[in-house]
Coordinates of C-alpha atoms and ligand atoms in Angstrom, one line a residue:
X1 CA 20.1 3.8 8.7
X2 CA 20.4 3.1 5.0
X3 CA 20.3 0.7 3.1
X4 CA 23.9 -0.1 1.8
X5 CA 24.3 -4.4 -0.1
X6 CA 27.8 -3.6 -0.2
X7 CA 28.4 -3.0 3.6
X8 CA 27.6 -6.1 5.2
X9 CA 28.3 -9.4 3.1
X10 CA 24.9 -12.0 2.8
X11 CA 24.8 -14.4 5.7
X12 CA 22.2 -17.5 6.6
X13 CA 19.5 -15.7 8.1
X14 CA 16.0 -16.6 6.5
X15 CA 14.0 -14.4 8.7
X16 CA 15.5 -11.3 8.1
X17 CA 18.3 -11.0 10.7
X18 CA 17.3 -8.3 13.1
X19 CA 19.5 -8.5 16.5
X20 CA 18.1 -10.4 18.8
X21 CA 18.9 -8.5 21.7
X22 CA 16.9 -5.2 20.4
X23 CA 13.8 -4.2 22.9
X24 CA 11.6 -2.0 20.5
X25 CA 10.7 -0.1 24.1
X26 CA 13.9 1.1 24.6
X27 CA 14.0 2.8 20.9
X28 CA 14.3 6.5 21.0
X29 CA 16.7 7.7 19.5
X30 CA 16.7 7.6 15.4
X31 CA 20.0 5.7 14.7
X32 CA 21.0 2.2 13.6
X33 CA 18.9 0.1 15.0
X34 CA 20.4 -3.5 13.5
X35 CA 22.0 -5.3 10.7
X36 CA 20.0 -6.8 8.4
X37 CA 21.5 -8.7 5.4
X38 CA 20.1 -9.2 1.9
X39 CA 19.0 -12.7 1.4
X40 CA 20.3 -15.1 -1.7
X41 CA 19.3 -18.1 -3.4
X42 CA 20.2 -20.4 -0.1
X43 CA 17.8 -18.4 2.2
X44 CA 15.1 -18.0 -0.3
X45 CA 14.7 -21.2 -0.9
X46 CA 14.9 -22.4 2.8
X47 CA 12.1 -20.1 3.6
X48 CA 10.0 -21.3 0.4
X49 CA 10.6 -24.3 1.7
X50 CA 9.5 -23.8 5.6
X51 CA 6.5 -21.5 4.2
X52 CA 5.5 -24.8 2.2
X53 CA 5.5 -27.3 5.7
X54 CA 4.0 -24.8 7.5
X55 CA 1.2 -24.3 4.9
X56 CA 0.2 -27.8 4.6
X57 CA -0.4 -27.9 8.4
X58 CA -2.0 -24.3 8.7
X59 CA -4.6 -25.3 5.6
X60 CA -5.9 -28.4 7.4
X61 CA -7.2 -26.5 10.1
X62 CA -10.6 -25.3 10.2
X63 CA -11.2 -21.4 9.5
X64 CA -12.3 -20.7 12.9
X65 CA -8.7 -21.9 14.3
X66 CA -7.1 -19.8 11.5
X67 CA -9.4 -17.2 13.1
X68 CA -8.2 -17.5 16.4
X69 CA -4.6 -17.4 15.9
X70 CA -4.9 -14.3 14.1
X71 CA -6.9 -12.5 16.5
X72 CA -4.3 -13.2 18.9
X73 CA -2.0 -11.8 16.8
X74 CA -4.5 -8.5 16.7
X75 CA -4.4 -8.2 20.2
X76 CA -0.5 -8.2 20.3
X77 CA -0.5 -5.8 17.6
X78 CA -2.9 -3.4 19.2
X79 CA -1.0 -3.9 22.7
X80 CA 2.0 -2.6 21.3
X81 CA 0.6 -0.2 18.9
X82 CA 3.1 2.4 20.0
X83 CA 5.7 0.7 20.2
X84 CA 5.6 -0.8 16.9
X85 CA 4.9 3.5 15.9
X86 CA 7.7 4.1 17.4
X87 CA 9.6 2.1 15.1
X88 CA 7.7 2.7 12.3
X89 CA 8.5 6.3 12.5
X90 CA 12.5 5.2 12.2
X91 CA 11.9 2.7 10.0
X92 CA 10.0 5.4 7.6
X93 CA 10.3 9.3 8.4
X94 CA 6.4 9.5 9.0
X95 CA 5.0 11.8 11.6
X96 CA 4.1 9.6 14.7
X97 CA 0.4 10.2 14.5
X98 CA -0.1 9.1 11.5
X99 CA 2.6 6.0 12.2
X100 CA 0.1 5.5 15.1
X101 CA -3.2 5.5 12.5
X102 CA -1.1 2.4 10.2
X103 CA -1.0 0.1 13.1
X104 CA -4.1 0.9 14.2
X105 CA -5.3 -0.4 10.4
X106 CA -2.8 -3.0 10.7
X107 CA -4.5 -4.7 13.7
X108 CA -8.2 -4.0 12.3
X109 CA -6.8 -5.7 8.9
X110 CA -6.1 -9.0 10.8
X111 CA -9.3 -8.6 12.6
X112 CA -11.3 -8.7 9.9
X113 CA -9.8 -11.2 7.9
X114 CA -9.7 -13.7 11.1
X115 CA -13.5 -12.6 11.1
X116 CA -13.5 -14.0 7.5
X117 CA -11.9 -16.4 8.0
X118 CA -14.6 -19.1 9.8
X119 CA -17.0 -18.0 6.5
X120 CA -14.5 -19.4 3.8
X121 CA -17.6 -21.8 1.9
X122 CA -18.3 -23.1 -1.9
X123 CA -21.6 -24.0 -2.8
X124 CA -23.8 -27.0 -3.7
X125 CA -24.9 -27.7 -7.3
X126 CA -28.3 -30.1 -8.2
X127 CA -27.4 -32.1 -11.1
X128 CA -30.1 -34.3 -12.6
X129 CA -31.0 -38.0 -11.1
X130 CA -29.3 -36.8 -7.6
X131 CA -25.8 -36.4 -8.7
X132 CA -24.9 -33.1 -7.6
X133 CA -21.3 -31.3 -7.4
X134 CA -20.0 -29.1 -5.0
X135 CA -17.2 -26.2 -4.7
X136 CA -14.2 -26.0 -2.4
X137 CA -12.7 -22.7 -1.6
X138 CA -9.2 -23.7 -1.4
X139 CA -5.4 -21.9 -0.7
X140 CA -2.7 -21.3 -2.9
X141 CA 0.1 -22.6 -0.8
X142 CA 3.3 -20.2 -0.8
X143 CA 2.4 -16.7 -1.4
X144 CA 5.0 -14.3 -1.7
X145 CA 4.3 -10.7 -0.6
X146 CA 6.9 -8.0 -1.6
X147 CA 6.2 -4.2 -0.1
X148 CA 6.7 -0.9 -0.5
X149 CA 8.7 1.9 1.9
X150 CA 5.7 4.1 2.1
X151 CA 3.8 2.0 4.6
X152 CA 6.6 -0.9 5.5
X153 CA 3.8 -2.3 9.0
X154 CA 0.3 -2.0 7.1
X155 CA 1.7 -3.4 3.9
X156 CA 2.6 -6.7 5.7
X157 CA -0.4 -6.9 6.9
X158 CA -2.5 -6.2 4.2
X159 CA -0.8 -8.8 2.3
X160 CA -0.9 -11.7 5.0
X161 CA -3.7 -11.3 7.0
X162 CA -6.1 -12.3 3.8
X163 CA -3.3 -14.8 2.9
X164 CA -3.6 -16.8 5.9
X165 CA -7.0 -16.5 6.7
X166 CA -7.3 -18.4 3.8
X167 CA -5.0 -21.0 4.4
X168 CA -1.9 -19.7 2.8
X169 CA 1.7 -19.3 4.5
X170 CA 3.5 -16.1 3.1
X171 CA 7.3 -15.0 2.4
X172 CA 7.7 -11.6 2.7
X173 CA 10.0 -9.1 1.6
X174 CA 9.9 -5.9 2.6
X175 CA 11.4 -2.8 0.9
X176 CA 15.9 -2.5 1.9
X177 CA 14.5 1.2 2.8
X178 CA 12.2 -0.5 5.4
X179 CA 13.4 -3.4 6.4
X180 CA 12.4 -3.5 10.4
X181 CA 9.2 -3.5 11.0
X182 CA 8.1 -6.8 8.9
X183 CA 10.3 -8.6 11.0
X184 CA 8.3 -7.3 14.3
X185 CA 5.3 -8.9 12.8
X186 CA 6.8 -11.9 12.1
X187 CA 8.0 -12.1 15.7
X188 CA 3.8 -11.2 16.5
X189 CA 2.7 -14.3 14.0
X190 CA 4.9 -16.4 16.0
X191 CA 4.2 -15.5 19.5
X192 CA 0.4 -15.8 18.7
X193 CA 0.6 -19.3 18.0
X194 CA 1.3 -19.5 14.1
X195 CA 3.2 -23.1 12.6
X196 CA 6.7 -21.7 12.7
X197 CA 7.4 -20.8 9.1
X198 CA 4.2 -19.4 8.0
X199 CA 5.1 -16.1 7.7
X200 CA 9.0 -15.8 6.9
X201 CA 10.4 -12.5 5.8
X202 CA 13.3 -12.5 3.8
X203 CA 15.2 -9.1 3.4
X204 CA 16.7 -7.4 0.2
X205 CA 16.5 -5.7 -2.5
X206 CA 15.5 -6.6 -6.3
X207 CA 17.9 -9.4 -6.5
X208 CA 15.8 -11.0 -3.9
X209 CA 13.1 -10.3 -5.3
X210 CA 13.6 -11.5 -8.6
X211 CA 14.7 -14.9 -6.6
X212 CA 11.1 -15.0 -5.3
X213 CA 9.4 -14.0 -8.4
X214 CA 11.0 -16.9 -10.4
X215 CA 10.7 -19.6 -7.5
X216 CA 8.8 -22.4 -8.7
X217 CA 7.4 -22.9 -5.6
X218 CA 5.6 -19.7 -4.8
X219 CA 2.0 -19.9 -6.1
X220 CA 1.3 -15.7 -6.2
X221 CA 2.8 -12.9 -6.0
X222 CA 1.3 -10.0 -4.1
X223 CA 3.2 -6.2 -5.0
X224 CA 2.8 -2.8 -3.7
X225 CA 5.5 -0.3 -5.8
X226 CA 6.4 1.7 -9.0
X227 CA 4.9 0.7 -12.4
X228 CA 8.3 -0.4 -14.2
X229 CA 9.1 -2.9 -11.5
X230 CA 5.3 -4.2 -11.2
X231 CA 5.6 -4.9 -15.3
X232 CA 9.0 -6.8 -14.3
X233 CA 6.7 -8.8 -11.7
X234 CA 4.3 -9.9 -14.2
X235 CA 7.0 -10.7 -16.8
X236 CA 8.4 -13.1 -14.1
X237 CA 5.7 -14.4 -12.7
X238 CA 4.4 -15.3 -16.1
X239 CA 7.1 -17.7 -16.4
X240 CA 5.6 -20.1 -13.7
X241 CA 1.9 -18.8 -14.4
X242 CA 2.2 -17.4 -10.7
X243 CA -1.5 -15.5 -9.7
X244 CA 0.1 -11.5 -9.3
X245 CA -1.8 -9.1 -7.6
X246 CA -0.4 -5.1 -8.6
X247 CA -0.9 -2.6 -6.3
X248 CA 1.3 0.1 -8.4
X249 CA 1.8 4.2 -8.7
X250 CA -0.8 7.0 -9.4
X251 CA -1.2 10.2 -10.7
X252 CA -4.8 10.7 -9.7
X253 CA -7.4 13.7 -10.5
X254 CA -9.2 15.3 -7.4
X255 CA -11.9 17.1 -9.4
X256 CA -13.3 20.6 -6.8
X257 CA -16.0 21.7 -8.4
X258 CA -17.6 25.2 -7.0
X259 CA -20.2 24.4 -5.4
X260 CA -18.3 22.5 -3.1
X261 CA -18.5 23.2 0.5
X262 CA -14.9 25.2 0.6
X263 CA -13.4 24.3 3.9
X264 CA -14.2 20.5 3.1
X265 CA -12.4 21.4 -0.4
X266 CA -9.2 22.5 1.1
X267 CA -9.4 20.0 3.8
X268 CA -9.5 17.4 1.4
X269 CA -7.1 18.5 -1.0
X270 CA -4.5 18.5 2.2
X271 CA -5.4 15.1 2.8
X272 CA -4.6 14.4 -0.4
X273 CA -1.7 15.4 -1.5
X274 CA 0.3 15.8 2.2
X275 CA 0.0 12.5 4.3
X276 CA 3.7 10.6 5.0
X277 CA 5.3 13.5 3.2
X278 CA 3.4 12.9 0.0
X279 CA 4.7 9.4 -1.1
X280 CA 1.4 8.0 -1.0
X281 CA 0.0 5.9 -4.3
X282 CA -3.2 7.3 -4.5
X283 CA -2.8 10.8 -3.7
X284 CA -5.1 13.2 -5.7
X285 CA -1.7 15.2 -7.0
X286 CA -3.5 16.5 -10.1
X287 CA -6.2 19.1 -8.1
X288 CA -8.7 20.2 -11.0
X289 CA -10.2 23.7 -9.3
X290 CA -13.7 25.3 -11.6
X291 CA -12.5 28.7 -12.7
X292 CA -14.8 30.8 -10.3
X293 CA -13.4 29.2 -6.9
X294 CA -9.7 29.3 -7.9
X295 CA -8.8 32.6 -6.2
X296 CA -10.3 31.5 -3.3
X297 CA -9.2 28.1 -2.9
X298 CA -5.6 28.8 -3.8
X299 CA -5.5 31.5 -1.0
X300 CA -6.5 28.9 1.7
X301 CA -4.8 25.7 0.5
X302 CA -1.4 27.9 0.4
X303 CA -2.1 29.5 3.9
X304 CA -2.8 25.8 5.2
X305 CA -0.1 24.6 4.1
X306 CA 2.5 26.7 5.4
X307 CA 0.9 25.9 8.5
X308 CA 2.0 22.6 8.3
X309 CA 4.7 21.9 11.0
X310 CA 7.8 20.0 9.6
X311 CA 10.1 18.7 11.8
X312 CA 10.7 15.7 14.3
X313 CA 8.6 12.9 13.2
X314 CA 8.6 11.6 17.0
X315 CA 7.0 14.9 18.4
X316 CA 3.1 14.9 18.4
X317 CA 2.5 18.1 16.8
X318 CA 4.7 17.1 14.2
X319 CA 2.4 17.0 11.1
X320 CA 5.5 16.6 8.1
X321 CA 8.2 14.2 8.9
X322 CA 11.3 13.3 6.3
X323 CA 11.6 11.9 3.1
X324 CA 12.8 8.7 2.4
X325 CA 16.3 9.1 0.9
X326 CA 18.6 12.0 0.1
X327 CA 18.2 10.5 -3.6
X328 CA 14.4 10.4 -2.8
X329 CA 14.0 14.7 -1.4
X330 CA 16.8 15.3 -4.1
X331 CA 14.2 13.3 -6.8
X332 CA 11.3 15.1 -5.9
X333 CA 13.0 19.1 -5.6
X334 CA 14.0 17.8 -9.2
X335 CA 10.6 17.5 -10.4
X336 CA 9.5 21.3 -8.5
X337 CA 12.8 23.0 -10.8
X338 CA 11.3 21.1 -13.8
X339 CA 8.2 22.2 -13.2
X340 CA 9.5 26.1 -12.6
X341 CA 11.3 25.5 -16.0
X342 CA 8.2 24.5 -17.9
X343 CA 5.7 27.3 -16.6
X344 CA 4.6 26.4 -13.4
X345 CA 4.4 28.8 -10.3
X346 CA 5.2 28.0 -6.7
X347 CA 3.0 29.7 -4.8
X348 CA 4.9 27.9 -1.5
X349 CA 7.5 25.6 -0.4
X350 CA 8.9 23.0 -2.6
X351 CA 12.5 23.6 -1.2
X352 CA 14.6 21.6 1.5
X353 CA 14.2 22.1 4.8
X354 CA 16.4 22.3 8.1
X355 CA 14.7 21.7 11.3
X356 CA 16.2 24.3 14.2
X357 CA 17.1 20.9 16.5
X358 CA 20.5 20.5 15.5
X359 CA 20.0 16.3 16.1
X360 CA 17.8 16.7 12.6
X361 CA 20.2 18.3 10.7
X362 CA 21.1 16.1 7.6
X363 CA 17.4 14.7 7.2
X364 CA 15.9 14.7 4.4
X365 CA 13.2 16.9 5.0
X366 CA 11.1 19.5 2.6
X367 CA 8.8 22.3 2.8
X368 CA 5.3 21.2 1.3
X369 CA 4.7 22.8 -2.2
X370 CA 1.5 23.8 -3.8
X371 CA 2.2 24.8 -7.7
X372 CA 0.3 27.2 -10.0
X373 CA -0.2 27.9 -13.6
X374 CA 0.3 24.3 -14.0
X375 CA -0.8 22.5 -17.7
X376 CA -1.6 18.9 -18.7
X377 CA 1.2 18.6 -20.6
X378 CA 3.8 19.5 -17.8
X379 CA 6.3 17.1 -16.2
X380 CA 4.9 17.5 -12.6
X381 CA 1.1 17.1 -14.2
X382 CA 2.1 14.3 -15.8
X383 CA 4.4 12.0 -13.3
X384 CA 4.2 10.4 -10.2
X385 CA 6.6 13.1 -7.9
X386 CA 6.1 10.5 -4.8
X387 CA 6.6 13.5 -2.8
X388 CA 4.7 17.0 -0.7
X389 CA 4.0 18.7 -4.4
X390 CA 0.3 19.4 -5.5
X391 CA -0.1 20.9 -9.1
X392 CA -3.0 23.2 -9.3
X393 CA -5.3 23.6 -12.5
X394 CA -8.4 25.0 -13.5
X395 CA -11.0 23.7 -15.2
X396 CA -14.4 25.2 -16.5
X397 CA -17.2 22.1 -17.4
X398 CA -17.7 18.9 -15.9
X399 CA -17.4 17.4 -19.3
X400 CA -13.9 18.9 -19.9
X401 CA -12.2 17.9 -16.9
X402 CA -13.3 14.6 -16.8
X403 CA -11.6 14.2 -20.4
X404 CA -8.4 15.5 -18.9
X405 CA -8.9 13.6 -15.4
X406 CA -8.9 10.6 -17.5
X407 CA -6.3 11.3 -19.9
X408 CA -3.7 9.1 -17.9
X409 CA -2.0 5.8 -18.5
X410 CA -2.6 5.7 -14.3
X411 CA -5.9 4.8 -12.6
X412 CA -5.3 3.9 -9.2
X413 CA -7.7 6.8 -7.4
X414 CA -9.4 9.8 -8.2
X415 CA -11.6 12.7 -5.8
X416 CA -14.2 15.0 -6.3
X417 CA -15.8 17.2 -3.7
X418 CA -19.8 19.4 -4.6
X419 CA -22.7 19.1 -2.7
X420 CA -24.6 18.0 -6.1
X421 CA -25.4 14.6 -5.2
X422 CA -26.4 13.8 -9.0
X423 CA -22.9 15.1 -10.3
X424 CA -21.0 13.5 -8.1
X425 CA -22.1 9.7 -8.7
X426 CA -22.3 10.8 -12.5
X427 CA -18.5 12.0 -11.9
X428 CA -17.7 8.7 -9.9
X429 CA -19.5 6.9 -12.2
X430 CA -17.2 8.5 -15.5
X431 CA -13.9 8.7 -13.7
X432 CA -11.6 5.6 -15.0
X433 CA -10.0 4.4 -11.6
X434 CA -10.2 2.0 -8.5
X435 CA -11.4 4.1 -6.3
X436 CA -13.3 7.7 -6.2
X437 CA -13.9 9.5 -2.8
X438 CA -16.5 12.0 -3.1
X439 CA -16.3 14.9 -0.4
X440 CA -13.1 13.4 1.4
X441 CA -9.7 11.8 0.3
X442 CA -7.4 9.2 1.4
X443 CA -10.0 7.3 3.9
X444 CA -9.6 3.3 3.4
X445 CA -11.3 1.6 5.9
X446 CA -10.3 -2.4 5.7
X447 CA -14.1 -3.5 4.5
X448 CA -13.8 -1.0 1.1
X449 CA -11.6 -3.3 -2.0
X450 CA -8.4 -0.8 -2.9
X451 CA -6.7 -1.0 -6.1
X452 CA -6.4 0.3 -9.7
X453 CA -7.4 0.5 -13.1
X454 CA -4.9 0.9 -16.4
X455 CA -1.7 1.1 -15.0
X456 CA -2.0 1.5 -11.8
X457 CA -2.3 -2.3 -11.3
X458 CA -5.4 -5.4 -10.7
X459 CA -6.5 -7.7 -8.4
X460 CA -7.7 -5.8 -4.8
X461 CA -6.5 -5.5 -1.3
X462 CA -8.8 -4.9 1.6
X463 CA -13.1 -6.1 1.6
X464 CA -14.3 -9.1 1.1
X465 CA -13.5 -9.7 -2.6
X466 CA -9.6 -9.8 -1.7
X467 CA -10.4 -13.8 -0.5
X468 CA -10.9 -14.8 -4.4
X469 CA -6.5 -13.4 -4.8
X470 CA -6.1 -15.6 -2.3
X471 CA -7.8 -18.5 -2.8
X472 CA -8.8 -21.1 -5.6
X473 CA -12.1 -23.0 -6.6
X474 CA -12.3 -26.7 -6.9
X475 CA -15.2 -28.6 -8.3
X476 CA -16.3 -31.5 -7.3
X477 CA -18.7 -33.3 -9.4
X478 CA -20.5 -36.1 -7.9
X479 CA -22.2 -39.1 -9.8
X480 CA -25.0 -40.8 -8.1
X481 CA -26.3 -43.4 -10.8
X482 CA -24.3 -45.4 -13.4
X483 CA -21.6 -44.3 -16.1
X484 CA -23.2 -44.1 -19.7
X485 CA -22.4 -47.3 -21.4
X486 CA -21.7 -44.7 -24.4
X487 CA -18.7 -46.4 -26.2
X488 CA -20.0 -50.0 -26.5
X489 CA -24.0 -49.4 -26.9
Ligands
NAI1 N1 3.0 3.6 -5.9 C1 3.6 3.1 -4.8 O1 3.0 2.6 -3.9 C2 5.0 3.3 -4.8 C3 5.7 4.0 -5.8 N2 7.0 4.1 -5.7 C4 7.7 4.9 -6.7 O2 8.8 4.2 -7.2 C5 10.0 4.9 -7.1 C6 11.2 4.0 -6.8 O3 11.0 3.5 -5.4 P1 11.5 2.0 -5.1 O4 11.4 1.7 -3.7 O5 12.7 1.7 -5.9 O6 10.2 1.2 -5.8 P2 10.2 -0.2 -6.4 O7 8.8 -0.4 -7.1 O8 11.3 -0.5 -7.3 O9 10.3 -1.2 -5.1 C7 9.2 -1.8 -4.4 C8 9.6 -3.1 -3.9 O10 10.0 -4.0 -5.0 C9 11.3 -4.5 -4.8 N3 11.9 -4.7 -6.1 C10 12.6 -3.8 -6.8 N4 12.9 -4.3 -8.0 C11 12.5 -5.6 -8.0 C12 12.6 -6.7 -9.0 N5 13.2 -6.5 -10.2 N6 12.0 -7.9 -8.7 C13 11.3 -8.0 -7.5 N7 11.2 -7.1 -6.6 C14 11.8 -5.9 -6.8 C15 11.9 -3.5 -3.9 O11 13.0 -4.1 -3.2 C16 10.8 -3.1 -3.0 O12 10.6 -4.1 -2.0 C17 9.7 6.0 -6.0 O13 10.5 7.1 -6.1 C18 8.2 6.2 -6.2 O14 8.0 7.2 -7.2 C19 7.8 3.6 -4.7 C20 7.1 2.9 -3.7 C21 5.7 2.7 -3.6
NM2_2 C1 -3.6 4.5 3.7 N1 -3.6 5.3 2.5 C2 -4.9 5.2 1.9 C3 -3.4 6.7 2.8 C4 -2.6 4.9 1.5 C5 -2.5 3.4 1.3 C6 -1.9 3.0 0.0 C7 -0.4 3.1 -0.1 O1 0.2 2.1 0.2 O2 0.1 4.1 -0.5

């Protein structure tokens, strides 16, 4: 169902408010599911508050404890992997087998942060005469994690897992489009042995976010989301001098070049631009094809893609499930007129579609669109569509389309596929972004760091760096002889 503030007036509920009589077993059926009711000031503060006791008792216990509670809370996850799907597939519009692919991530996130976990060291320091000082790895104490629709499950948990292996307790709010499945792994936290508290999610919309983002009491903020709010973020936790983490929107080059192995190319290019119905951060949108392989590529990226079955999210053949919104489809078939208007050509899809079952009419579902004739200066080229549209361009030498590759205010991914090992590290190496996949797209296993460059947002998610967002240093210094008589000598 959708999100609608007016409908239902705030009530106490600091953890979110789903019903309590809901079995996620028994949800089939892609209707209302539960009330959930923005939080306000009251609830925001009660669940600083509890996220504050629970944190001073979670960050006195050793790492390995940390680690065992978590693990639990891996098993759970992976026990009711398709359940959790299930409802992930409501909650979202993503096809089931990719819904199944997040919470298998999910799970294999809190694995390897409870794996972590135990390691959390400083170091010792020799200082002349004996004295010596050492360094504590410490937490941060309330962190506040506020998510995205695109990936409502796997957000949550890339956000907490690294928070409380090291020590931290987390608020979370999760996007109003979204708002189920945090709540399900705040249930899982629980049942696996976490102080209660630890992990609260509150539920709104910006107004409850902006509560968070100005709370005193929260020591970072962790964002996944557009650009305009993440500036917001910044500007609020600057106030406070919160720690932000931004994981923000893209616009990012996939760079074919044509001595690429073809199939790979197309494959890739799929991946790409196509996963959860294109509303992915780092999708390679802008596809950069050399002159001589355009012909052919266009011919097998359009053929694939009208192979793509649209439809019911819940069946496994599905590949394409539903946008997120009306306003969302109705945004994105915007930005495919615009695109018609300023030159572009659709070689297929880019209108909305009605699935035959008549239980799916009225979703807000589109064909997959590949454009042609597109330019660097176009609308679609440009901005981040958050939707199934790939703009198509060609491009002649390596040294020209890494000029326009980089000519974004976005950095957040970036692709290239040739079986010239040299060029492609060089092409890695000059491409201004977080990450670059060469010869695939869209893989992020939880060891490999994931964020952007320029706009797109600092700080990392996922490897090992992630501990140092979520954690502080303290030096100790340690005198072994006498204090210099300096003052009086
Ligand atoms: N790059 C990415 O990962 C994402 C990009 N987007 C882009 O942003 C567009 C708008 O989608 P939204 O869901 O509205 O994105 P958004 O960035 O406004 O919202 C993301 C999260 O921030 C919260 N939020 C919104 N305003 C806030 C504020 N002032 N203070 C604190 N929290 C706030 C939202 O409730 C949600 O939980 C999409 O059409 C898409 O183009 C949306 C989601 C993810
Ligand atoms: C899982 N992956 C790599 C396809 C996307 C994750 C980033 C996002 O939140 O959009």
């Amino acid at each position: 169902s959708e999100y609608s503030p007016q409908r239902s007036p705030p009530r106490h509920n600091p953890r979110g408010g789903a019903n309590p009589d809901r079995k996620i077993a028994s949800v089939t059926q892609p209707t209302q599911l539960c009330d959930m009711f923005p939080c306000g000031k009251e609830e925001v503060d009660q669940a600083i508050q509890s996220a504050h006791t629970a944190y001073l008792k979670w960050s006195k216990m050793a790492g390995m404890e940390r680690a065992r509670v978590m693990l639990e809370a891996a098993r759970i996850i992976r026990e009711r992997r398709d359940n959790i799907a299930k409802l992930e597939v409501i909650n979202n519009g993503k096809s089931i087998t990719e819904a199944r692919v997040d919470i298998d991530v999910s799970w294999q996130t809190l694995e390897y942060y409870a794996g972590i976990a135990g390691t959390l060291a400083g170091e010792h320091i020799q200082l002349p005469g004996g004295s010596f000082a050492y360094t504590r790895r410490e937490a941060l104490g309330v962190c506040v994690g506020i998510g995205a629709w695109n990936y409502p499950f796997q957000i949550a948990c890339w956000k907490s897992a690294p928070a409380l292996a090291c020590g931290n307790a987390m608020v979370f709010k999760p996007s109003p489009f979204t708002a189920v499945t945090a709540v399900i792994l705040a249930e899982i936290y629980k049942e696996a042995g976490v102080p209660d508290g630890l992990f609260n999610v509150v539920q709104g919309g910006a107004e409850t976010g902006t509560l968070l983002c100005n709370h005193p009491g929260v020591a970072k903020v962790s964002f996944t989301g557009s650009v305009p709010t993440g500036k917001k973020i910044m500007e609020m936790s600057a106030k406070t001098v919160k720690q932000v983490t931004l994981e923000l929107g893209g616009k990012s080059p996939l760079i074919i070049f044509k001595d690429c192995e073809l199939e790979n190319a197309v494959r890739g290019a799929l991946m790409a631009n196509f996963l959860t119905q294109g509303e992915v951060c780092c999708n390679g949108t802008r596809v950069y094809v050399q002159r001589e392989i355009m012909p052919v590529f266009l011919e097998e990226v359009v053929k694939r893609t009208k192979a793509i079955r649209i439809g019911d999210p819940l069946l496994e053949n599905t590949r394409m499930g539903a946008l997120i919104t009306r306003q969302h489809l109705d945004k994105v078939l915007g930005f495919v007129s615009q695109a018609k208007k300023e030159g572009a050509m659709v070689l297929c899809g880019g209108e909305a579609f009605t699935p035959i079952e008549p239980k799916l009419k009225g979703g807000y579902y589109m064909s997959p669109c590949v454009l042609d004739n597109c330019t660097d200066d176009m609308t679609c080229v440009k901005e981040e569509i958050f939707g199934p549209v790939m703009s198509v361009m060609p491009f002649d030498t390596e040294e020209e389309v890494l000029k326009r590759a980089n000519n974004t205010t976005f950095g957040l991914a970036s692709g290239v596929f040739t079986r010239d090992i040299s060029r492609a590290h060089r092409v890695a190496e000059n491409l201004q972004a977080g990450t670059c996949f060469i010869n695939n797209y869209n893989i992020s296993p939880v060891e490999v760091p994931f964020g952007g460059y320029k706009q797109s947002g600092f700080g990392r998610e996922n490897g090992q760096v992630t501990i140092e967002y979520y954690s502080q240093l303290k030096t100790v210094v340690v005198e072994m002889g006498d204090v210099d008589d300096y003052f009086n000598c």
